[in-house]
Amino acid sequence: MFYQEEKVMKAFQLYTSLARQGVLNAEAVQLYKADDEIRGLLDRFSQEVDCVIIRTSEQLFLVPQTKLSPFHISNEWIKRHYLKSGATNGDIYLLYFAIIVLFGNFYDTYQSNEPTRDFIRIDEWAQYINERILHLQSHDEEELKKSEKEFSYNWRLIIEKWENMDDIKETAKKQSGNTISRLSFIDTVRRFLVDEDLIKDIGNEEITLTEKSKMIIQRFFMEVEYNKGILEFIYDFEGTEQ
């Protein structure tokens, strides 16, 4: 397909801004929606770096689709910037597990189009993780080993990491220090998600999803070909279509 030079240059300008910032404003959204050629060029540019463009009503986001993307956040980067000194892959597994549980609790069924609740309290999030850990523990050793090979998740290490953390104190309002308590760990995951614009603090120890996270969840998290098996295993989603 032949593109006019001005369209190519405009699309490339938008792409370079996305590559630097990761997000563009409403003006870019309108251009992306209205101009088929610029949209097609932007999508092709993003595919070349293993990314996809996610569009909300007011923003465009460049989101890595595979680990091969230069924009992919590595496990080592997360360890250095968010986790305690000496963090292992087990801490990373637990961080991802906590995120999946959080997102899952905003929806009442598999393939939901919209969240079914507006916010979640931090202490509720901790309780939901504990419930899912107990669910994992209900499986026998062989079943966990089989699932680990299927999903490339080390469920037993996730259980061990969670169990080795201090119990949640009912009187604790906020723990963001250097302890290894469960609430402290969850606070670390919260900071990571806030920094990535995937959740927003709304006060009173409550968090809500952002438009960016809703679009990512709709496109990937709830998509059958991506995570159905994992959701069924850890969260009891049954995959029934609405």
Short mmCIF file of C-alpha atoms in Angstrom, two decimals:
data_model
loop_
_atom_site.label_atom_id
_atom_site.label_comp_id
_atom_site.label_asym_id
_atom_site.label_seq_id
_atom_site.Cartn_x
_atom_site.Cartn_y
_atom_site.Cartn_z
CA MET A 1 0.00 0.00 0.00
CA PHE A 2 1.27 3.46 -0.95
CA TYR A 3 1.18 6.15 1.73
CA GLN A 4 1.58 9.88 1.28
CA GLU A 5 4.81 11.18 2.76
CA GLU A 6 2.99 13.54 5.12
CA LYS A 7 0.93 10.64 6.50
CA VAL A 8 4.05 8.56 7.06
CA MET A 9 5.82 11.43 8.81
CA LYS A 10 2.80 12.23 11.00
CA ALA A 11 2.39 8.59 11.98
CA PHE A 12 6.11 8.32 12.74
CA GLN A 13 5.98 11.47 14.90
CA LEU A 14 3.11 9.98 16.88
CA TYR A 15 4.95 6.67 17.21
CA THR A 16 8.16 8.27 18.47
CA SER A 17 6.17 10.24 21.04
CA LEU A 18 4.48 7.02 22.14
CA ALA A 19 7.84 5.26 22.33
CA ARG A 20 9.27 8.00 24.56
CA GLN A 21 6.26 8.61 26.78
CA GLY A 22 4.17 5.44 26.49
CA VAL A 23 0.98 7.51 26.22
CA LEU A 24 -0.60 10.18 23.99
CA ASN A 25 -3.51 12.52 24.67
CA ALA A 26 -7.03 12.95 23.29
CA GLU A 27 -5.88 14.80 20.15
CA ALA A 28 -3.89 11.74 19.08
CA VAL A 29 -6.87 9.51 19.90
CA GLN A 30 -9.10 11.47 17.54
CA LEU A 31 -6.52 11.30 14.75
CA TYR A 32 -6.02 7.57 15.34
CA LYS A 33 -9.78 7.00 15.11
CA ALA A 34 -10.43 9.27 12.15
CA ASP A 35 -7.54 8.49 9.79
CA ASP A 36 -7.33 4.90 8.58
CA GLU A 37 -3.88 5.34 7.05
CA ILE A 38 -2.30 6.86 10.15
CA ARG A 39 -3.94 4.19 12.32
CA GLY A 40 -2.64 1.47 10.03
CA LEU A 41 0.89 2.90 10.06
CA LEU A 42 0.91 3.27 13.85
CA ASP A 43 -0.27 -0.30 14.26
CA ARG A 44 2.46 -1.54 11.89
CA PHE A 45 5.16 0.46 13.68
CA SER A 46 4.07 -0.97 17.02
CA GLN A 47 4.01 -4.53 15.67
CA GLU A 48 7.65 -4.16 14.59
CA VAL A 49 8.61 -3.77 18.27
CA ASP A 50 6.22 -6.50 19.51
CA CYS A 51 3.75 -3.99 20.93
CA VAL A 52 0.09 -3.17 20.51
CA ILE A 53 -1.66 0.18 20.73
CA ILE A 54 -4.42 0.35 23.33
CA ARG A 55 -6.98 3.12 22.87
CA THR A 56 -9.25 4.60 25.52
CA SER A 57 -11.59 7.54 24.99
CA GLU A 58 -8.87 10.02 25.91
CA GLN A 59 -5.48 8.28 25.56
CA LEU A 60 -3.35 6.01 23.39
CA PHE A 61 -0.97 3.56 25.08
CA LEU A 62 1.93 1.54 23.69
CA VAL A 63 1.81 -1.84 25.43
CA PRO A 64 4.44 -4.61 25.03
CA GLN A 65 2.91 -7.85 23.78
CA THR A 66 5.86 -10.21 24.21
CA LYS A 67 9.07 -10.45 26.19
CA LEU A 68 10.96 -9.72 22.98
CA SER A 69 9.71 -6.15 22.92
CA PRO A 70 12.33 -3.53 23.88
CA PHE A 71 9.58 -1.90 25.94
CA HIS A 72 8.96 -5.01 28.04
CA ILE A 73 9.59 -4.54 31.77
CA SER A 74 11.94 -7.29 32.87
CA ASN A 75 11.78 -9.23 36.11
CA GLU A 76 15.22 -7.90 37.03
CA TRP A 77 14.04 -4.32 36.61
CA ILE A 78 11.07 -4.94 38.91
CA LYS A 79 13.37 -6.55 41.50
CA ARG A 80 15.74 -3.57 41.48
CA HIS A 81 13.09 -0.85 41.62
CA TYR A 82 10.36 -2.33 43.80
CA LEU A 83 11.28 -5.49 45.68
CA LYS A 84 13.50 -5.84 48.72
CA SER A 85 17.22 -6.56 48.46
CA GLY A 86 17.82 -10.19 47.66
CA ALA A 87 14.43 -10.67 45.97
CA THR A 88 14.10 -13.91 44.02
CA ASN A 89 11.90 -15.20 41.23
CA GLY A 90 9.52 -16.35 43.95
CA ASP A 91 8.84 -12.72 44.86
CA ILE A 92 8.16 -11.97 41.19
CA TYR A 93 5.76 -14.92 40.92
CA LEU A 94 3.89 -13.72 43.99
CA LEU A 95 3.74 -10.16 42.62
CA TYR A 96 2.16 -11.40 39.38
CA PHE A 97 -0.18 -13.65 41.33
CA ALA A 98 -1.30 -10.69 43.48
CA ILE A 99 -2.01 -8.65 40.32
CA ILE A 100 -4.07 -11.44 38.72
CA VAL A 101 -6.10 -11.84 41.92
CA LEU A 102 -6.70 -8.08 42.15
CA PHE A 103 -7.90 -7.79 38.55
CA GLY A 104 -10.03 -10.90 38.89
CA ASN A 105 -11.89 -9.49 41.86
CA PHE A 106 -13.09 -6.50 39.87
CA TYR A 107 -15.02 -8.85 37.58
CA ASP A 108 -17.66 -11.41 38.45
CA THR A 109 -17.13 -13.83 35.60
CA TYR A 110 -14.85 -14.78 32.78
CA GLN A 111 -15.06 -12.54 29.67
CA SER A 112 -16.89 -9.77 31.54
CA ASN A 113 -16.97 -6.60 29.47
CA GLU A 114 -16.95 -4.20 32.41
CA PRO A 115 -15.89 -4.32 36.08
CA THR A 116 -18.68 -5.23 38.44
CA ARG A 117 -17.31 -3.17 41.34
CA ASP A 118 -15.86 0.32 41.60
CA PHE A 119 -13.07 -0.14 44.13
CA ILE A 120 -11.29 -2.59 46.41
CA ARG A 121 -9.77 -1.94 49.82
CA ILE A 122 -6.14 -2.92 50.40
CA ASP A 123 -7.08 -5.23 53.28
CA GLU A 124 -9.70 -6.89 51.07
CA TRP A 125 -7.06 -7.48 48.42
CA ALA A 126 -4.89 -9.20 51.01
CA GLN A 127 -7.80 -11.40 52.05
CA TYR A 128 -8.56 -12.33 48.44
CA ILE A 129 -4.93 -13.37 47.91
CA ASN A 130 -5.12 -15.49 51.05
CA GLU A 131 -8.29 -17.17 49.77
CA ARG A 132 -6.63 -18.01 46.44
CA ILE A 133 -3.55 -19.35 48.26
CA LEU A 134 -5.83 -21.63 50.28
CA HIS A 135 -7.44 -22.71 47.02
CA LEU A 136 -4.03 -23.62 45.61
CA GLN A 137 -3.25 -25.55 48.77
CA SER A 138 -6.40 -27.62 48.25
CA HIS A 139 -4.76 -29.27 45.22
CA ASP A 140 -2.51 -32.25 45.77
CA GLU A 141 1.21 -32.14 44.99
CA GLU A 142 0.95 -33.93 41.65
CA GLU A 143 -1.82 -31.68 40.43
CA LEU A 144 0.23 -28.58 41.30
CA LYS A 145 3.29 -29.99 39.51
CA LYS A 146 1.23 -30.71 36.39
CA SER A 147 -0.26 -27.22 36.43
CA GLU A 148 3.18 -25.65 36.91
CA LYS A 149 4.38 -27.24 33.67
CA GLU A 150 1.23 -26.21 31.82
CA PHE A 151 1.19 -22.55 32.89
CA SER A 152 4.88 -21.93 33.72
CA TYR A 153 3.88 -20.70 37.18
CA ASN A 154 5.57 -22.08 40.29
CA TRP A 155 2.47 -22.43 42.47
CA ARG A 156 4.32 -24.15 45.30
CA LEU A 157 6.86 -21.35 45.52
CA ILE A 158 4.03 -18.78 45.53
CA ILE A 159 2.40 -20.61 48.43
CA GLU A 160 5.70 -20.81 50.30
CA LYS A 161 6.47 -17.10 49.83
CA TRP A 162 3.03 -16.08 51.09
CA GLU A 163 3.06 -18.46 54.03
CA ASN A 164 6.48 -17.20 55.14
CA MET A 165 5.25 -13.63 55.42
CA ASP A 166 3.88 -12.31 58.70
CA ASP A 167 0.16 -12.65 59.31
CA ILE A 168 -1.94 -9.59 58.62
CA LYS A 169 -2.45 -7.55 61.79
CA GLU A 170 -6.05 -6.42 62.19
CA THR A 171 -4.87 -3.23 63.87
CA ALA A 172 -2.39 -2.35 61.11
CA LYS A 173 -3.59 0.60 59.08
CA LYS A 174 -0.65 0.87 56.73
CA GLN A 175 2.61 -0.99 56.39
CA SER A 176 5.06 0.35 53.83
CA GLY A 177 8.36 -0.10 55.68
CA ASN A 178 11.02 -2.78 55.45
CA THR A 179 9.11 -5.62 57.11
CA ILE A 180 8.16 -8.75 55.20
CA SER A 181 4.50 -8.54 56.22
CA ARG A 182 1.82 -9.39 53.71
CA LEU A 183 0.41 -5.87 53.77
CA SER A 184 3.86 -4.45 53.17
CA PHE A 185 4.29 -6.70 50.14
CA ILE A 186 0.87 -5.71 48.82
CA ASP A 187 1.81 -2.06 49.27
CA THR A 188 4.83 -2.71 47.05
CA VAL A 189 2.61 -4.26 44.36
CA ARG A 190 0.23 -1.31 44.70
CA ARG A 191 3.07 1.19 44.11
CA PHE A 192 4.16 -0.72 40.99
CA LEU A 193 0.63 -0.72 39.57
CA VAL A 194 0.10 2.97 40.35
CA ASP A 195 3.40 3.87 38.67
CA GLU A 196 2.34 1.90 35.57
CA ASP A 197 -1.06 3.70 35.55
CA LEU A 198 -2.91 0.39 36.04
CA ILE A 199 -4.66 1.34 39.29
CA LYS A 200 -5.40 4.61 41.07
CA ASP A 201 -5.49 5.41 44.77
CA ILE A 202 -8.80 7.04 45.68
CA GLY A 203 -8.24 7.48 49.43
CA ASN A 204 -9.32 5.54 52.51
CA GLU A 205 -6.97 2.66 51.54
CA GLU A 206 -9.11 2.07 48.43
CA ILE A 207 -7.94 1.52 44.86
CA THR A 208 -9.73 1.46 41.50
CA LEU A 209 -8.87 0.41 37.97
CA THR A 210 -7.75 2.95 35.38
CA GLU A 211 -9.02 3.14 31.80
CA LYS A 212 -5.67 1.72 30.68
CA SER A 213 -6.00 -1.38 32.86
CA LYS A 214 -9.64 -1.93 31.82
CA MET A 215 -8.65 -1.97 28.15
CA ILE A 216 -5.71 -4.32 28.79
CA ILE A 217 -7.91 -6.66 30.83
CA GLN A 218 -10.59 -6.70 28.11
CA ARG A 219 -8.06 -7.31 25.35
CA PHE A 220 -5.77 -9.84 27.04
CA PHE A 221 -6.69 -10.83 30.60
CA MET A 222 -10.22 -11.96 29.68
CA GLU A 223 -9.29 -13.29 26.24
CA VAL A 224 -9.69 -17.06 25.97
CA GLU A 225 -6.48 -17.68 24.04
CA TYR A 226 -4.31 -15.87 26.60
CA ASN A 227 -5.19 -16.64 30.22
CA LYS A 228 -8.27 -18.82 30.44
CA GLY A 229 -6.54 -21.79 31.99
CA ILE A 230 -4.73 -19.73 34.61
CA LEU A 231 -7.93 -17.96 35.66
CA GLU A 232 -9.80 -21.23 35.92
CA PHE A 233 -7.06 -22.76 38.04
CA ILE A 234 -6.48 -19.95 40.55
CA TYR A 235 -9.76 -18.07 40.50
CA ASP A 236 -12.52 -20.57 39.67
CA PHE A 237 -13.69 -18.64 36.61
CA GLU A 238 -15.60 -21.17 34.55
CA GLY A 239 -15.24 -19.53 31.15
CA THR A 240 -18.95 -19.26 30.46
CA GLU A 241 -19.65 -16.70 27.78
CA GLN A 242 -22.24 -14.03 28.41
#
